[in-house]
Short mmCIF file of C-alpha atoms and ligand atoms in Angstrom, two decimals:
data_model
loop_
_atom_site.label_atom_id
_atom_site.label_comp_id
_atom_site.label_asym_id
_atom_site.label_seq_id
_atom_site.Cartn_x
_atom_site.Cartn_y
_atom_site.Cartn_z
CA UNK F 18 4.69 21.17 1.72
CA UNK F 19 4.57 19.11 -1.09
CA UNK F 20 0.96 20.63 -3.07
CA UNK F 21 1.55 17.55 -6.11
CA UNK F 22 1.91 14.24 -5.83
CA UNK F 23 2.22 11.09 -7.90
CA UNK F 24 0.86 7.49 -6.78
CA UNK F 25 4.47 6.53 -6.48
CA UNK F 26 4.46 8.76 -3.32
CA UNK F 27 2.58 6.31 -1.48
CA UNK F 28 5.91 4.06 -1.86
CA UNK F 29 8.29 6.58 -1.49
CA UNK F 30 8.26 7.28 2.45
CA UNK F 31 6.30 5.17 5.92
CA UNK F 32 3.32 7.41 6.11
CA UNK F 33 3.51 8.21 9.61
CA UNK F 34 0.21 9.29 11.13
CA UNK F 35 1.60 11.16 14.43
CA UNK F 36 -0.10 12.14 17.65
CA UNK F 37 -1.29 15.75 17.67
CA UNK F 38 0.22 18.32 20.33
CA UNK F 39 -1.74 20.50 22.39
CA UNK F 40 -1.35 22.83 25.32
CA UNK F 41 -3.17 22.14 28.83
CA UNK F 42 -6.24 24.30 27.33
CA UNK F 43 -6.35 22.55 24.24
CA UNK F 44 -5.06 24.98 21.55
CA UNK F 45 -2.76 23.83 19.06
CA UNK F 46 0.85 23.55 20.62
CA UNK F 47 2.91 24.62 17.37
CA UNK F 48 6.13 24.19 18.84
CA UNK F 49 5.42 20.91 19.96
CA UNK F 50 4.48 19.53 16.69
CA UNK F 51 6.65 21.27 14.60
CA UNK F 52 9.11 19.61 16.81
CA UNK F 53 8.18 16.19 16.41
CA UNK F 54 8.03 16.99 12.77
CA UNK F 55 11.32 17.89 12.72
CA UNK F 56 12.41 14.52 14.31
CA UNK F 57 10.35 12.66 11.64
CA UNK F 58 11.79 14.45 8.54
CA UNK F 59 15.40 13.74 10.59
CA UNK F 60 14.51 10.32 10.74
CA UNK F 61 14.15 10.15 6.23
CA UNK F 62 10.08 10.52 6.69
CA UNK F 63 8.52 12.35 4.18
CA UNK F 64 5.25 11.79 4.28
CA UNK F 65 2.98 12.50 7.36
CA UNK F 66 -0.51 11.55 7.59
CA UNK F 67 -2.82 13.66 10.59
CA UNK F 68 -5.75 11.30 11.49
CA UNK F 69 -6.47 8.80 14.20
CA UNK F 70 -3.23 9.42 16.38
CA UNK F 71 -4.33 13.13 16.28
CA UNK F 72 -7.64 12.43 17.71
CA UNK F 73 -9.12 14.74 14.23
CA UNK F 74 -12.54 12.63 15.12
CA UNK F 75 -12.93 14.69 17.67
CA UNK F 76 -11.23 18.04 16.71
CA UNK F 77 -13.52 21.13 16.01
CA UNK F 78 -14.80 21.90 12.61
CA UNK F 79 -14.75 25.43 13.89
CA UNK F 80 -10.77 24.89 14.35
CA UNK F 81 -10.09 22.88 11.17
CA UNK F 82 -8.44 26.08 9.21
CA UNK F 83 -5.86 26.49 12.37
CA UNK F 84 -5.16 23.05 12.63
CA UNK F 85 -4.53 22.94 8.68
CA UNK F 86 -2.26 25.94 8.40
CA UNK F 87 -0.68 25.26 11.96
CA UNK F 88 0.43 22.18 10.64
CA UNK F 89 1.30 23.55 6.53
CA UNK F 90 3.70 26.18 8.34
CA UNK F 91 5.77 23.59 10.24
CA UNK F 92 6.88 21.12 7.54
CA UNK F 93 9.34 21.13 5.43
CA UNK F 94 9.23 22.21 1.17
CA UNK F 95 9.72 18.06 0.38
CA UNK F 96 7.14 16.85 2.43
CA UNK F 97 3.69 15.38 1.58
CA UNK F 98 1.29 16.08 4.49
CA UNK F 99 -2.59 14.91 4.64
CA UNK F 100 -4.72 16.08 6.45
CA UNK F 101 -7.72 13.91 7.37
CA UNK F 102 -11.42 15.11 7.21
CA UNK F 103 -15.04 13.05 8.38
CA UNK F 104 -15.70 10.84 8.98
CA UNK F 105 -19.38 11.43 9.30
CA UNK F 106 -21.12 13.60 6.02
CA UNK F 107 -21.91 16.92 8.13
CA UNK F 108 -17.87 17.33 8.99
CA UNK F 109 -16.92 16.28 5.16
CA UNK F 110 -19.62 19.12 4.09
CA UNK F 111 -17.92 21.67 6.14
CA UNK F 112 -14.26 20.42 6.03
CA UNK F 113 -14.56 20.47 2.35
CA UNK F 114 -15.48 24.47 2.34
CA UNK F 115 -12.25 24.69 4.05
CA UNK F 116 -9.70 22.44 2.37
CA UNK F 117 -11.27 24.08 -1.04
CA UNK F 118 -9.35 27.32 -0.49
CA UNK F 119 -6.06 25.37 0.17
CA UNK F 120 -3.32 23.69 -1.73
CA UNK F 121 -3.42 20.10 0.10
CA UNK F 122 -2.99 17.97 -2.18
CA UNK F 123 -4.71 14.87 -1.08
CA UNK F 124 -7.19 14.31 2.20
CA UNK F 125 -7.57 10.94 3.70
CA UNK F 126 -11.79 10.10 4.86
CA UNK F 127 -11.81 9.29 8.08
CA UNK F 128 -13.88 5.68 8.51
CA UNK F 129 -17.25 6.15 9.44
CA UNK F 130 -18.29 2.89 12.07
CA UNK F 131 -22.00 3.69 12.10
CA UNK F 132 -24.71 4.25 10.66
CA UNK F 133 -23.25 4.11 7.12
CA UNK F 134 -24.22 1.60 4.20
CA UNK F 135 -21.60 1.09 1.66
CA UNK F 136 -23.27 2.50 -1.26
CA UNK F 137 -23.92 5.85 1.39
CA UNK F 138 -20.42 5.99 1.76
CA UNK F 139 -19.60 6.00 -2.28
CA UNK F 140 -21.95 8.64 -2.35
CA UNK F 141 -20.36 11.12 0.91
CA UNK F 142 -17.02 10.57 -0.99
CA UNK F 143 -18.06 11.41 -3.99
CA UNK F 144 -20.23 14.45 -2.56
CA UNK F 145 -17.06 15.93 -0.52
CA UNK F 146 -15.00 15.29 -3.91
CA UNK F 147 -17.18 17.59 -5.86
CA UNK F 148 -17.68 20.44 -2.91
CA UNK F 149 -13.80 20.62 -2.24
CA UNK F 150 -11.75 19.32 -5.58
CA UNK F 151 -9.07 17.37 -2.98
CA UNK F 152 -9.11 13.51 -3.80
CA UNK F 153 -9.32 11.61 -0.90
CA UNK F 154 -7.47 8.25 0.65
CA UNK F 155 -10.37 6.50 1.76
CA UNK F 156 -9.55 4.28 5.08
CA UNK F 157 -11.23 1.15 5.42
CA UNK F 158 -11.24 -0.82 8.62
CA UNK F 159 -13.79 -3.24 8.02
CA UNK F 160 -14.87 -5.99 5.71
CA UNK F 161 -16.46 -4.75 2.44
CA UNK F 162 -16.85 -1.16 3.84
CA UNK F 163 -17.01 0.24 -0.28
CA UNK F 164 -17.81 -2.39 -2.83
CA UNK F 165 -14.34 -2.93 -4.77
CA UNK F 166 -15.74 -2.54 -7.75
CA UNK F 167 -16.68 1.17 -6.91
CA UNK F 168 -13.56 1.60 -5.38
CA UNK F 169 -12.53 1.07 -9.19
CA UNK F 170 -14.65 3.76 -10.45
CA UNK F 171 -13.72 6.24 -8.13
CA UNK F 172 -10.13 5.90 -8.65
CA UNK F 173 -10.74 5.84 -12.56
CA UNK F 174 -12.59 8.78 -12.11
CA UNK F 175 -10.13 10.30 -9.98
CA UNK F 176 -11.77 10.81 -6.81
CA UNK F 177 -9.89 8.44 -4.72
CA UNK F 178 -6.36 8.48 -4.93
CA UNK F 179 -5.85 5.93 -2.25
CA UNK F 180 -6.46 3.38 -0.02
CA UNK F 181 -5.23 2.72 3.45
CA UNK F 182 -6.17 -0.77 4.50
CA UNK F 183 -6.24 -1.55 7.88
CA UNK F 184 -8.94 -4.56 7.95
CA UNK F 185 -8.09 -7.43 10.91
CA UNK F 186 -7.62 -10.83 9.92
CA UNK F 187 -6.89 -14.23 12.02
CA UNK F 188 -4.50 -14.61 8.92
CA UNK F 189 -3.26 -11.90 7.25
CA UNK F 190 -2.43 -13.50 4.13
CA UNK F 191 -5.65 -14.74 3.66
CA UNK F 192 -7.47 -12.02 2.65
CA UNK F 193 -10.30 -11.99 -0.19
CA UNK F 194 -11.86 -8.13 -0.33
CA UNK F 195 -7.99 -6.87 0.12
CA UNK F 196 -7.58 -9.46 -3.44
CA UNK F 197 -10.51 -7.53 -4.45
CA UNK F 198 -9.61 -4.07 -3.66
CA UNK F 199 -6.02 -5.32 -5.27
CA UNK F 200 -7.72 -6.14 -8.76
CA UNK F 201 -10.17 -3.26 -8.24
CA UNK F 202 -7.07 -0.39 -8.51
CA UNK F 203 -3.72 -1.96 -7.96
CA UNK F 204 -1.58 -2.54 -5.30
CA UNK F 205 0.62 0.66 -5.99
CA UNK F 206 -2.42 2.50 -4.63
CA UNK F 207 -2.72 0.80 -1.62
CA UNK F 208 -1.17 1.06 1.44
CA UNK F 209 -1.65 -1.36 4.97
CA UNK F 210 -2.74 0.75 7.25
CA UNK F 211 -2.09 -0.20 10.96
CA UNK F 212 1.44 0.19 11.83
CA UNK F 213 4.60 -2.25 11.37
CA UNK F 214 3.77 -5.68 12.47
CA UNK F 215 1.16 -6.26 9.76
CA UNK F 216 2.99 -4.41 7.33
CA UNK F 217 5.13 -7.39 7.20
CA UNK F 218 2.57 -9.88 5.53
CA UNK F 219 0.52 -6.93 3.67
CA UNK F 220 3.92 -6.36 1.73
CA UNK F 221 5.30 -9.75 1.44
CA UNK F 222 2.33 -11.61 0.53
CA UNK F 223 0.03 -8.66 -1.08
CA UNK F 224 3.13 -6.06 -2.20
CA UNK F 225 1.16 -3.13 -1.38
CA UNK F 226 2.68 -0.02 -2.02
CA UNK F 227 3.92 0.27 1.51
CA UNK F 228 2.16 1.40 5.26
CA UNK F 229 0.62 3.93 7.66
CA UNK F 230 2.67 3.67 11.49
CA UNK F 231 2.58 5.48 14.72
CA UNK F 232 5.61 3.95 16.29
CA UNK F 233 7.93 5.40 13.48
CA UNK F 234 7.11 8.92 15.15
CA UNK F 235 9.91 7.87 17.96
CA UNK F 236 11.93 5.65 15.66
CA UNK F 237 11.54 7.32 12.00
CA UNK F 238 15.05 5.86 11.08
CA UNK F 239 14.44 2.46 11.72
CA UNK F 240 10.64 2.72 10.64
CA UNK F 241 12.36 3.59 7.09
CA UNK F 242 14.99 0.56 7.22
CA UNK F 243 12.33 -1.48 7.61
CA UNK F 244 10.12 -0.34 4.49
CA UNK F 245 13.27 -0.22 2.47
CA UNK F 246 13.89 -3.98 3.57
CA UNK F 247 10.41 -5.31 2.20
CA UNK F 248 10.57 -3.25 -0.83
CA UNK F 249 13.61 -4.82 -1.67
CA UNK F 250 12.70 -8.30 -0.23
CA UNK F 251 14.67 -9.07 2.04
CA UNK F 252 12.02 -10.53 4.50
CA UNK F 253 14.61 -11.99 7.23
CA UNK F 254 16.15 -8.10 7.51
CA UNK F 255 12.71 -7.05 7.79
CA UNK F 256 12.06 -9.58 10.60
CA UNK F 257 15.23 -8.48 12.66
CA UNK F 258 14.07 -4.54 12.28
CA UNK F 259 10.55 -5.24 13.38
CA UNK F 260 11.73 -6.96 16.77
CA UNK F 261 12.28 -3.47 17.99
CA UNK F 262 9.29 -2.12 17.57
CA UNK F 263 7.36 -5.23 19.00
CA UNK F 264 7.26 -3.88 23.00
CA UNK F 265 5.53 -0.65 22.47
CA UNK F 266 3.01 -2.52 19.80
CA UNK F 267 2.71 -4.30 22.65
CA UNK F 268 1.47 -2.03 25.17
CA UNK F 269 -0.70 -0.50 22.23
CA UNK F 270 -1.98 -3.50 21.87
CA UNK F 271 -3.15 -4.08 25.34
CA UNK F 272 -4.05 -0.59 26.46
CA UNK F 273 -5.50 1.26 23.35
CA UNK F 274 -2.85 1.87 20.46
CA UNK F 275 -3.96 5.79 20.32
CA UNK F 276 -3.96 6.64 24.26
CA UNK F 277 -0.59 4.60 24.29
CA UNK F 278 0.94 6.46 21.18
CA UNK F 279 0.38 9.86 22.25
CA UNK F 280 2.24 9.37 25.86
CA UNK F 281 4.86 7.36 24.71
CA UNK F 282 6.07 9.95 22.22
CA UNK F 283 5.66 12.76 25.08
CA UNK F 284 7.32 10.37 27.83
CA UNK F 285 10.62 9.09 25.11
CA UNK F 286 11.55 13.02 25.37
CA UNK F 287 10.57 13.37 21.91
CA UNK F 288 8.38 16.46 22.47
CA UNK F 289 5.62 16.97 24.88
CA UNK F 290 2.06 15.79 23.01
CA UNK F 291 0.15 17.47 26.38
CA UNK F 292 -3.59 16.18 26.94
CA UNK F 293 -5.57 14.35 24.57
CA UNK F 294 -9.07 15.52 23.64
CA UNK F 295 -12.09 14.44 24.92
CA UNK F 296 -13.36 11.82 23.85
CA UNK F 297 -10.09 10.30 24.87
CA UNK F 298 -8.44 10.30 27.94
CA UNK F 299 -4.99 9.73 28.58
CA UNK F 300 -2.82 6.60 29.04
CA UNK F 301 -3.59 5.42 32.52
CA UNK F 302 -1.02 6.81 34.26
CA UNK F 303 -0.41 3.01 36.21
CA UNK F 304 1.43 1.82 32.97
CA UNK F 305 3.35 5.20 32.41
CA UNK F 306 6.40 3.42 33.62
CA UNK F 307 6.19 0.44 31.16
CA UNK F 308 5.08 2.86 28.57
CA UNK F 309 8.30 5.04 28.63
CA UNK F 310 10.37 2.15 28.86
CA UNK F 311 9.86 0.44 26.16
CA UNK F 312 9.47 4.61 24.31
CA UNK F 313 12.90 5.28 25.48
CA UNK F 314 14.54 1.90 24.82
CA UNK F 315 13.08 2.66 21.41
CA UNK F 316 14.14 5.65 20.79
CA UNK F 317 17.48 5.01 21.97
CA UNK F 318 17.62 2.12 19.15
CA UNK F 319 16.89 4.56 16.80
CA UNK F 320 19.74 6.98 17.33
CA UNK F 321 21.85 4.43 17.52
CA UNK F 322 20.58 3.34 13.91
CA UNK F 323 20.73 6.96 12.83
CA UNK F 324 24.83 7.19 13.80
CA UNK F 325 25.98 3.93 12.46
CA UNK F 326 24.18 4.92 9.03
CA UNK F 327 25.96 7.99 10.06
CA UNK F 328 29.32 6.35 10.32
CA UNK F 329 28.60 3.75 7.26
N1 LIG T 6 -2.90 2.80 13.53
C1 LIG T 6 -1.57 2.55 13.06
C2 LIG T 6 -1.25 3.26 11.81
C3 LIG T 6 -1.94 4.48 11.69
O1 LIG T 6 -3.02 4.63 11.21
C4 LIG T 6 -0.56 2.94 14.10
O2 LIG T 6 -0.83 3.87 14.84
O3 LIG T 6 0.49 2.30 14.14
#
């Protein structure tokens, strides 16, 4: 595991943010993630990024320091991985007693829907800064949820080494606080955080540094074509590689992008993600069949990709 990193990281790899495996009691399934790391780092992925997918909002805080070191133990020497912690204060008090004693470099704060005011949230970040030393990507999902201005501060100060922006829009482009948040600490430091599809215009129009994506956990490969295509600009490439991806964002879409996620990657033979925890349920097992579908049709794109480049 990589224990130093430099903002340039944030460009370097997709940050994929994968599902989280666990047996039918709910322990940690080691071999079962370590597996679907091993398909990531296959697919070119270096960086992986535990949060939603994984359900952590609902993991214990009494099981933080196994999920941590389950997790350290099963990557590889080159890889960055971040662990998320919150989102509400009493989990970032007690997750930051825990991450203190490790060598992550970098946690990403879960974001907190409610109750939270902005200037509340400066001050949890800054509080689980000082009680654990780990600078934190701070995920925003809605409009104006820390002033940019302190965003500034806190990166100049070196709490915040990150942002992964994930804020809907009718009109992606058209985006003021993202401007903001742009002038506040640069777009090297930010990342669009909600899969491919908005990736596109986030890059294109904003040149973030790059993006956060579940679907990359089946099709890594292709996932990384498709980052290396925007960095370099060539949007109608990018277009073509997305297309892919656009029938299991679909399904997401429609039937709850986490629940979705974390069957498809067990049902494309990937590895087996078991049950999600409460307070999640399962994909409804009525779509299962249009759910591994488009997984396996996915997949099966990807290895494809994987021996041409193989062949090139
Ligand atoms: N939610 C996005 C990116 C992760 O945060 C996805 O799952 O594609």
């Amino acid at each position: 595991m990589l224990t130093k990193i430099e903002t340039s990281e944030l460009a370097r790899s997709v940050l994929a943010v994968p599902p989280f495996a666990l047996t039918p009691d709910f322990e940690v399934n080691r071999d079962a993630n370590a597996k679907l790391i091993r398909h990531l780092e296959a697919g070119g992925v270096s960086t992986l990024l535990y949060g939603g997918n994984a359900n952590v909002h609902n993991w214990p805080v009494s099981k933080f320091a196994e999920w941590l070191d389950s997790l350290e133990g099963s990557v590889a020497d080159d890889t960055w991985l971040i662990p998320s912690v919150g989102p509400d204060w009493g989990k970032l008090v007690d997750e930051a007693a825990i991450l203190k004693s490790r060598r992550y470099p970098v946690a990403m704060a879960l974001p907190m829907i409610a109750p939270q005011t902005p200037d509340g949230v400066v001050r949890g970040l800054e509080d689980f800064v000082d009680r654990s030393g780990v600078p934190l990507i701070v995920y925003i999902k809605t409009d104006q949820y820390v002033p940019a201005k302190a965003m500034g501060r806190l990166v100049e100060q070196g709490a915040v080494f990150g942002i992964k922006y994930a804020v809907p829009r009718a009109d992606l482009t058209q985006d003021a606080y993202l401007q903001e948040l742009i002038d506040a600490v640069g777009a090297d430091r930010i990342v669009s955080g909600f899969g491919e599809p908005p990736a596109l215009p986030h890059l294109v129009h904003f040149k973030l540094a790059g993006f956060t994506a579940g679907c990359v956990c089946i099709a890594p490969h292709l996932s990384m074509s498709f980052l290396h295509a925007l960095k370099r600009g060539d949007e109608a490439e990018a277009k073509r590689l997305l297309e892919v991806f656009l029938p299991l964002e679909a399904l997401r879409e429609r039937h709850n992008a986490i629940r979705v996620l974390h069957t498809a990657v067990s049902l494309s033979g990937v590895a087996d993600m078991g049950p999600i925890l409460p307070l999640l349920t399962e994909a409804d097992p009525a779509i299962h069949g249009e759910i591994k579908e488009a997984a396996r049709a996915l997949l099966a794109a990807e290895m494809t990709a994987r021996q041409q480049a193989a062949a090139a």
